[in-house]
Coordinates of C-alpha atoms in Angstrom, one line a residue:
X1 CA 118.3 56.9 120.0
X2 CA 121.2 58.8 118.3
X3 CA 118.7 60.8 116.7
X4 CA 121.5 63.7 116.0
X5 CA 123.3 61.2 113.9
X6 CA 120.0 59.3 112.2
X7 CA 121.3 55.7 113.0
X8 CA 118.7 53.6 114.6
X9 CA 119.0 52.2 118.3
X10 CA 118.4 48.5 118.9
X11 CA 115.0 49.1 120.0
X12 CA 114.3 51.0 117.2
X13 CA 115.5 48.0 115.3
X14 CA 113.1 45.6 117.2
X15 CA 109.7 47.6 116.2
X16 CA 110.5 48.1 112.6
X17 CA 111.2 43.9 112.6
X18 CA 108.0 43.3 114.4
X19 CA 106.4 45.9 112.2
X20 CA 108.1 44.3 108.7
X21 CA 106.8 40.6 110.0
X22 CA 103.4 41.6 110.8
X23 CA 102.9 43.7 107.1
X24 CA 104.2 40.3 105.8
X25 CA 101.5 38.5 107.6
X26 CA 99.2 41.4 106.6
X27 CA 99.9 40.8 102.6
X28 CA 100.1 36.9 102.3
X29 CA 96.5 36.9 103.8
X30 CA 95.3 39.4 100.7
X31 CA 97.2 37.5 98.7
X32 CA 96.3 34.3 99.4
X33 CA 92.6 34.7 97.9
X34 CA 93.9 36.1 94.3
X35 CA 96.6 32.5 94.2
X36 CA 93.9 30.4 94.6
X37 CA 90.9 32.1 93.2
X38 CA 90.2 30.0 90.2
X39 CA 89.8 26.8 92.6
X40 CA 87.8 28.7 94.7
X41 CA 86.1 30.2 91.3
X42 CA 85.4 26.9 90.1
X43 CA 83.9 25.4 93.1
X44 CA 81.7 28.1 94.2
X45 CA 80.7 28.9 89.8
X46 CA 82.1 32.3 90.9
X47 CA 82.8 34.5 87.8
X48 CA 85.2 36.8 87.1
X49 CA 82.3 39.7 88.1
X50 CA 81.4 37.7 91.0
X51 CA 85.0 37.6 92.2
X52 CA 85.1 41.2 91.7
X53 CA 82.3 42.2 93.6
X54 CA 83.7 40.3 96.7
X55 CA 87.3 42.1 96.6
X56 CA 84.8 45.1 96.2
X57 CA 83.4 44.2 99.5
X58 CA 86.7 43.5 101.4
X59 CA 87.7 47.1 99.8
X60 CA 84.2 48.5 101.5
X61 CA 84.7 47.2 104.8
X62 CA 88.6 48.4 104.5
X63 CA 87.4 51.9 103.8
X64 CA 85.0 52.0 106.9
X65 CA 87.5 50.3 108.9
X66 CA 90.3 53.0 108.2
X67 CA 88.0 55.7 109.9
X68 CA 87.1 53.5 112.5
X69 CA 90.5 52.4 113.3
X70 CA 92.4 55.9 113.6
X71 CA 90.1 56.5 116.9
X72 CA 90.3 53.6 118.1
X73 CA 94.3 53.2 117.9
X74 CA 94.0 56.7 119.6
X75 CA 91.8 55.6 122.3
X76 CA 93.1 52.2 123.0
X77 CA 97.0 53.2 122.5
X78 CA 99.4 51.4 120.0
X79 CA 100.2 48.5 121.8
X80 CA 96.2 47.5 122.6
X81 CA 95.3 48.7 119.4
X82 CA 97.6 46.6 117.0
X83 CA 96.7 43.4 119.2
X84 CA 92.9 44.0 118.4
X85 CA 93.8 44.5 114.8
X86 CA 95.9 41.1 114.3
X87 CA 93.9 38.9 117.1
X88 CA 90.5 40.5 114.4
X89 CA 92.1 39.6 110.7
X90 CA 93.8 36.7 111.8
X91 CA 90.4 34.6 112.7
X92 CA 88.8 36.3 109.8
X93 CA 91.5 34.5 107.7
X94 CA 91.4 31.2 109.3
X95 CA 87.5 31.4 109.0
X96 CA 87.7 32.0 105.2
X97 CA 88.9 28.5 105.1
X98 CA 85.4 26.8 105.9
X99 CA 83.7 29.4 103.2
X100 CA 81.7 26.3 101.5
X101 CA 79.3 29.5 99.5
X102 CA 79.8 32.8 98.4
X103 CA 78.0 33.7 100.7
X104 CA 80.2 32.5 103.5
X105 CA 83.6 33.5 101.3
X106 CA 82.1 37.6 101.3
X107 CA 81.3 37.2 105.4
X108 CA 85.1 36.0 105.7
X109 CA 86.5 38.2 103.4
X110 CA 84.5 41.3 105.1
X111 CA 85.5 40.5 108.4
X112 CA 89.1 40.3 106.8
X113 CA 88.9 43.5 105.8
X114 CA 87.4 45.2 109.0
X115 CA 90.5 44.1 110.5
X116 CA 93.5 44.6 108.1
X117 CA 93.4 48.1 108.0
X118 CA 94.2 48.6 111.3
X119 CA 97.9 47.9 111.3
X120 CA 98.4 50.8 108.7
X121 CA 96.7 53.2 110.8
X122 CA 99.0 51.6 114.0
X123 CA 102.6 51.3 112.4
X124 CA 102.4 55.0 111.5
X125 CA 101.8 55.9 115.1
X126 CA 104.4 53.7 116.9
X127 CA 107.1 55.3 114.2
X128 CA 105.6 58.5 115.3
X129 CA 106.2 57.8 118.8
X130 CA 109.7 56.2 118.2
X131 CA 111.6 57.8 115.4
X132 CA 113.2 61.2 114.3
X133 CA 111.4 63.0 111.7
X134 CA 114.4 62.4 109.5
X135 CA 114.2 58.2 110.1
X136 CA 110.4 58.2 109.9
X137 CA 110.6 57.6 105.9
X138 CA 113.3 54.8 105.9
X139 CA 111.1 53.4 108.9
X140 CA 108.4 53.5 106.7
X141 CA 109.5 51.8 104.4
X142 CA 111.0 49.2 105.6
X143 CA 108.2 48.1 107.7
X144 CA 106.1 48.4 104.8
X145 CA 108.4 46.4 102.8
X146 CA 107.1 43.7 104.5
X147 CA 103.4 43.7 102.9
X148 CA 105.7 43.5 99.3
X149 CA 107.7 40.5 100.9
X150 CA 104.5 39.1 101.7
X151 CA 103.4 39.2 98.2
X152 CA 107.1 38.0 96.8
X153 CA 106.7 35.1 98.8
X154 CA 102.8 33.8 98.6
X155 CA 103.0 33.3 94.9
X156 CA 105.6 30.3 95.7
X157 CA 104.6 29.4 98.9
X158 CA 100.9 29.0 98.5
X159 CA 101.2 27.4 94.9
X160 CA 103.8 25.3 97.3
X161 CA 101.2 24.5 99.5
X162 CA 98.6 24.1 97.9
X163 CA 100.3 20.9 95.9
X164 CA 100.5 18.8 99.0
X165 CA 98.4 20.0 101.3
X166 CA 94.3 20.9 100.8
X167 CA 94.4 24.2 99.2
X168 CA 92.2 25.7 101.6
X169 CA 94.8 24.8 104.2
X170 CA 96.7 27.8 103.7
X171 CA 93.8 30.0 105.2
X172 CA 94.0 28.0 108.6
X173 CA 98.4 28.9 108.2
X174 CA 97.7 32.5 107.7
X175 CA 95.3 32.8 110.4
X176 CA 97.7 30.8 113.2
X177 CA 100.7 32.8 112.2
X178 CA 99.4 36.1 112.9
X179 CA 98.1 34.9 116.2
X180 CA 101.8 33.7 117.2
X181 CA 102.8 37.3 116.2
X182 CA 100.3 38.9 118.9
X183 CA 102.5 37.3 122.0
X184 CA 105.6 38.6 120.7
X185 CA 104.0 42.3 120.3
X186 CA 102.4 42.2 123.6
X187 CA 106.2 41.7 125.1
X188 CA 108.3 43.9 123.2
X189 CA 105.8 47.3 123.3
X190 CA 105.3 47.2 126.7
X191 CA 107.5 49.6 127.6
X192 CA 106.0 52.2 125.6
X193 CA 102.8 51.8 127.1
X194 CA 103.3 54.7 129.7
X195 CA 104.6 57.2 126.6
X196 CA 101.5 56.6 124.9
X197 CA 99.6 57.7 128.1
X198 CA 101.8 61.0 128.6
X199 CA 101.2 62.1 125.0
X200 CA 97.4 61.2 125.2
X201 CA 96.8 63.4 128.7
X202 CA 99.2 66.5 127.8
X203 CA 97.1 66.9 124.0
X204 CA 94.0 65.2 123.7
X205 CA 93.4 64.5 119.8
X206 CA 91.3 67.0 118.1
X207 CA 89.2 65.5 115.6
X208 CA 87.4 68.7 114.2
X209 CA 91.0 69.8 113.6
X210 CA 91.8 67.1 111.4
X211 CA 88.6 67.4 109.6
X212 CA 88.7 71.2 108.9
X213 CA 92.4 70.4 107.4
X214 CA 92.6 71.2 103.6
X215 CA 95.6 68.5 103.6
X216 CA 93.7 65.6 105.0
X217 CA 91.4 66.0 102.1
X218 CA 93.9 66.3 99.4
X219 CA 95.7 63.7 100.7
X220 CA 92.4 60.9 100.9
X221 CA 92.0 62.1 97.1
X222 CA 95.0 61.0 96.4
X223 CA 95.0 57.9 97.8
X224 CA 91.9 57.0 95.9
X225 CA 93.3 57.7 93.1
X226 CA 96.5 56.1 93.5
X227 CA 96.2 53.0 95.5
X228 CA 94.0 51.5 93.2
X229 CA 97.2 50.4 91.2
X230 CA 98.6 48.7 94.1
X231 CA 95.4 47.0 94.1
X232 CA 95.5 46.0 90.6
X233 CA 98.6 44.3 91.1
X234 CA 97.7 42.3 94.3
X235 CA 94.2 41.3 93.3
X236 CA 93.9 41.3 89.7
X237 CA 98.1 41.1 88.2
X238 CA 98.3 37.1 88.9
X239 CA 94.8 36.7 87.2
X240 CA 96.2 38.9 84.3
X241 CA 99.0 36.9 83.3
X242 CA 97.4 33.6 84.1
X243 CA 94.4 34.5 81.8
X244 CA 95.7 37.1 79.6
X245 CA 99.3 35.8 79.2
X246 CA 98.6 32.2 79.1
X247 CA 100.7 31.6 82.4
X248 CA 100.6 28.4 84.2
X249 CA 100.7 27.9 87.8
X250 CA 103.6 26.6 88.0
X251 CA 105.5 29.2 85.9
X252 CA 103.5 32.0 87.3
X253 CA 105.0 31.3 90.5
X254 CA 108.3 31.1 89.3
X255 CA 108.2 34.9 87.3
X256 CA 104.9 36.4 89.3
X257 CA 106.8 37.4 92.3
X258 CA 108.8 39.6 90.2
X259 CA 106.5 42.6 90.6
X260 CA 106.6 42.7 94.2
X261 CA 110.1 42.2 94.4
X262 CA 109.8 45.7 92.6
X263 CA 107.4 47.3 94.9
X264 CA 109.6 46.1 97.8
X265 CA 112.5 47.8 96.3
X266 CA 110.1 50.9 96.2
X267 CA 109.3 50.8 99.4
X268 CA 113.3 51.2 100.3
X269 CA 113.9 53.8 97.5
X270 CA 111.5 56.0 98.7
X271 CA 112.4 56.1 102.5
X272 CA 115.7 55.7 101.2
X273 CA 115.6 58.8 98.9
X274 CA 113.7 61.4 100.9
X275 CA 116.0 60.4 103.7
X276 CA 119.2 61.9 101.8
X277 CA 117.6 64.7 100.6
X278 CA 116.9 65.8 104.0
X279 CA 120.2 65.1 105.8
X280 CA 121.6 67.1 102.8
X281 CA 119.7 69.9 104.2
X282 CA 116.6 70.0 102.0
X283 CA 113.3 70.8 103.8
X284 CA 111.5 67.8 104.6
X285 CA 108.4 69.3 102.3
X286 CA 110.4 69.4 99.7
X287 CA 112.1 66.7 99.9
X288 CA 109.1 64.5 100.2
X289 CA 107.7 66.6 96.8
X290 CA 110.9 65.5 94.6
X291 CA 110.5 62.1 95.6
X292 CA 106.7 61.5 94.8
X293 CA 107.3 63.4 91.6
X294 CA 110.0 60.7 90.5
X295 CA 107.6 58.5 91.1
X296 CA 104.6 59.9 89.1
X297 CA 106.9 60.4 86.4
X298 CA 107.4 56.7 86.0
X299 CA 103.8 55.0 86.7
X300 CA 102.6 56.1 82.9
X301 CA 105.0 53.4 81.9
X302 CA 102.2 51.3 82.8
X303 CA 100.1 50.6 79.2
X304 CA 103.9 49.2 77.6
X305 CA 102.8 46.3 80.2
X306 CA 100.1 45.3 77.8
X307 CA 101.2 46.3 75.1
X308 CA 104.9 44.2 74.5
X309 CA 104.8 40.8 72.8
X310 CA 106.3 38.5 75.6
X311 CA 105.1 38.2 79.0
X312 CA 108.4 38.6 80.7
X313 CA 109.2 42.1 79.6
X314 CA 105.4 42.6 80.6
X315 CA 106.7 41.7 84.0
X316 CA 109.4 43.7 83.8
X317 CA 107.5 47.0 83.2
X318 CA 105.0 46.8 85.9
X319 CA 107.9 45.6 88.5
X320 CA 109.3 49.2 87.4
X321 CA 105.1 50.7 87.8
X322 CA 104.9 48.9 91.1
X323 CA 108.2 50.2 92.8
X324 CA 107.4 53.5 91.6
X325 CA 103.6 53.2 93.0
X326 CA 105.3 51.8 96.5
X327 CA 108.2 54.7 96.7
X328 CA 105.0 57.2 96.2
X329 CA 103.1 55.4 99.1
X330 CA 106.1 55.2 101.7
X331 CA 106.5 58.9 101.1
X332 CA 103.1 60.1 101.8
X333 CA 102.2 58.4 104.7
X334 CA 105.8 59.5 106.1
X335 CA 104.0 63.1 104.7
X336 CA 101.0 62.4 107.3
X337 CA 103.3 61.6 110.2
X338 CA 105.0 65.1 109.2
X339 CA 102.1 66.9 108.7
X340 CA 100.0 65.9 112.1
X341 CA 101.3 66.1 115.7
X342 CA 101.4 62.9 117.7
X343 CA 98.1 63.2 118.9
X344 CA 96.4 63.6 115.7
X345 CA 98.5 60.9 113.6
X346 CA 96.1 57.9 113.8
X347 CA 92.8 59.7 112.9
X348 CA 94.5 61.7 110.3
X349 CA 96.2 58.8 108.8
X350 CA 92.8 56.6 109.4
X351 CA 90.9 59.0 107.7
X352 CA 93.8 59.7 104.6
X353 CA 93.6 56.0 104.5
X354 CA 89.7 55.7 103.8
X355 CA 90.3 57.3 100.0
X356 CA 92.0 54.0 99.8
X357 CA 89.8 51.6 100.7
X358 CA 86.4 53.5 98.3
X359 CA 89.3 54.3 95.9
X360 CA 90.4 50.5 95.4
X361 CA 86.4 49.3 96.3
X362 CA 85.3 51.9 92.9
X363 CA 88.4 50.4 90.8
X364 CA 87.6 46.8 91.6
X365 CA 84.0 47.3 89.7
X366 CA 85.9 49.2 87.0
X367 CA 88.6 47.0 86.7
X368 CA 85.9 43.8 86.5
X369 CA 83.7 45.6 84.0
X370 CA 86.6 46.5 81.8
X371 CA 88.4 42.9 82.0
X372 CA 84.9 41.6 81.0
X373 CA 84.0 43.7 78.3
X374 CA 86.9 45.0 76.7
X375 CA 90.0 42.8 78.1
X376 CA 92.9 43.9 80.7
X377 CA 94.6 46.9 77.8
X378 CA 92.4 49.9 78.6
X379 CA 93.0 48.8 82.8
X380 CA 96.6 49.8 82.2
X381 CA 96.0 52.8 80.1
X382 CA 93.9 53.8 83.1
X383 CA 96.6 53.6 85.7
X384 CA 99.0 55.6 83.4
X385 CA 97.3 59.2 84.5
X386 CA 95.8 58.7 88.3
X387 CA 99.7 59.4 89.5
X388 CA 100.5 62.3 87.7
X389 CA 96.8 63.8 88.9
X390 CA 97.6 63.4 92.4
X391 CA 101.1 64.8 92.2
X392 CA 98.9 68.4 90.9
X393 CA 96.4 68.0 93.9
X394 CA 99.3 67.4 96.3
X395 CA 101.8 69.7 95.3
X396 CA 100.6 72.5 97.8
X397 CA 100.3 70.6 100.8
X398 CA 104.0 69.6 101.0
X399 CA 104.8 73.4 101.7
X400 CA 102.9 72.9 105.1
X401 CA 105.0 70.0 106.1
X402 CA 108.1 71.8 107.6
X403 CA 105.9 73.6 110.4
X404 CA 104.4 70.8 111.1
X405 CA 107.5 69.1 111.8
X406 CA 108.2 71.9 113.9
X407 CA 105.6 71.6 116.1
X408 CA 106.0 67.9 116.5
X409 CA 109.4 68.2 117.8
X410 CA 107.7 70.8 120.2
X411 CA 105.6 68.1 121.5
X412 CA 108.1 65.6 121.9
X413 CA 110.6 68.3 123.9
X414 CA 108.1 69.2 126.2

């Protein structure tokens, strides 16, 4: 693995590919609901509080699912795990195709997002069983690079489409590509199959453990706080400049992708970042505390988004919000995988990950009421201050990070 010198081995390679295709998958299905909303608005007389309430419900069933998902990719291992994840989402998006009432659209859309959050409670454990704790963060984010790809490229694609085929066709595509992806997955992670087993009957997970943790509640705070800007900008951002901006379509998909191009380059930056600071010799704890307070420092950029006259620097600016969000993100999970030993890692990080999914449910309502009532300005204003809160609530638990590392290299000796 040439883990002395931090380079990745081929096989290291192949799981952060499968892992960067399959966030890719992951995003362009949440996407594809927020492209084509206002056909799907129009046809069902969903309003913009109707359409609210059913991202509200994908974000409930994400937050239950987060819990539920950490035992089971515990239980069930990586590989078995990951394939119930995709196989789950996957029909859930090709179903949302045949939603003919809103009825219909929230049952696809809840099933969508029982499933989803599994493969962010998975990825973390397969790096944690693969990589060095100085590669985790660059493996991080470059597999979660993929869910920004997948919203770069599902502006263009779907609006793509959507023009010459029957714009709930892209549903049905979603669905079939992520169930070409399980074959593939099935094949490659065999052989860590046995590794999983060997980790699972020398430590057993310890669940009260987790629980009693003063970390694992900081850290679901934060996410609830934090996330909810990611969200903004998947669900909400393409509405926003279609609505508020006066974009069309067609030009929306020509400058829309912009932002995630942004959080994608986030998602590099921060692995990227924490991953020098380290191999200069910096604890890990602190390394991962200088990068997330870059970011925090950057996110109040956010209200200079609404507030400039032309919708291109508008872009601009939250491109700069959303890499900084996505550097943040990459750094804490790779925090989690630090802070937990192998056996703990998908519980802890399914838990962490459930301040996400009531976090971004909460925001939706907010962000709905406020479009409706007072316009998207006070949204932004909003998203200035939830970074540099977390960054306060967090700022003790990175000093527990370099034991942990510690022990986890323990584990991994034995």
């Amino acid at each position: 693995m040439n883990e002395c010198e931090g380079r990745l081995s081929r096989h290291q390679w192949g799981i952060i590919a499968l892992l960067f295709t399959v966030s890719l998958i992951n995003y362009f299905d949440r996407q594809s609901l927020s492209v084509v909303a206002p056909r799907f608005q129009a046809e069902l007389h969903l309003d913009d509080a109707g359409y609210a309430h059913i991202v509200s419900l994908f974000l409930f069933a994400s937050a239950v699912a987060y819990g539920v998902s950490g035992f089971l990719s515990d239980w069930l291992g990586t590989r078995r795990s990951m394939t119930l994840f995709v196989g789950w989402w996957s029909l859930a998006e090709a179903a949302t195709a045949f939603a003919s009432s809103v009825w219909m659209l929230a049952l696809a859309r809840f099933c969508l997002g029982l499933g989803e959050p599994g493969l962010w409670v998975a990825a973390p454990k397969a790096v944690g069983e693969t990589f060095d704790h100085k590669q985790r963060g660059l493996a991080v984010g470059i597999y979660t690079m993929g869910a920004t790809a997948g919203a770069i490229i599902a502006l263009p694609v779907i609006v793509a489409v959507t023009t010459h085929l029957p714009w709930r066709s892209i549903f049905l595509i979603d669905g079939v590509a992520g169930l070409l992806w399980i074959p593939l997955w099935l094949w490659f992670y065999r052989e860590r199959e046995s590794a999983v087993t060997v980790s699972k009957a020398a430590s057993a997970a310890n669940t009260r453990e987790v629980l009693r943790r003063n970390s694992t509640w900081r850290l679901l705070i934060a996410r609830s706080l934090t996330d909810p800007v990611w969200y903004f900008f998947l669900f909400w951002f393409p509405k926003y400049l279609n609505s508020a901006r006066g974009l069309p379509m067609t030009q929306l998909a020509k400058i829309g992708w912009v932002v995630y191009l942004g959080a994608g380059l986030g998602t590099i930056a921060g692995g990227l970042l924490s991953r020098r600071l380290i191999r200069s010799g910096m604890k890990v704890g602190l390394a991962y505390r200088y990068t997330m307070l870059g970011a925090a420092v950057l996110v109040p950029l956010s209200p200079l988004a609404a507030l400039v006259p032309h919708y291109a620097l508008s872009v601009l600016i939250a491109s700069v919000v959303a890499l900084a969000h996505m550097a943040w993100l990459v750094t804490l999970t790779a925090t989690v995988i630090e802070l937990y030993p192998a056996n703990q890692v998908g519980k802890a990080a399914g838990l962490i990950a459930m301040g996400s999914g009531f976090g971004g449910m909460l925001s939706s309502e907010i962000v709905g009421y406020l479009v409706t009532h007072g316009g998207y300005t006070p949204v932004f204003f909003l998203m200035a201050v939830l970074h540099p809160i977390a960054i306060t609530l967090l700022w003790p638990v990175f000093r527990q990070s370099r034991p942990a590392v510690t022990d986890i290299a323990a584990v991994k000796m034995a």
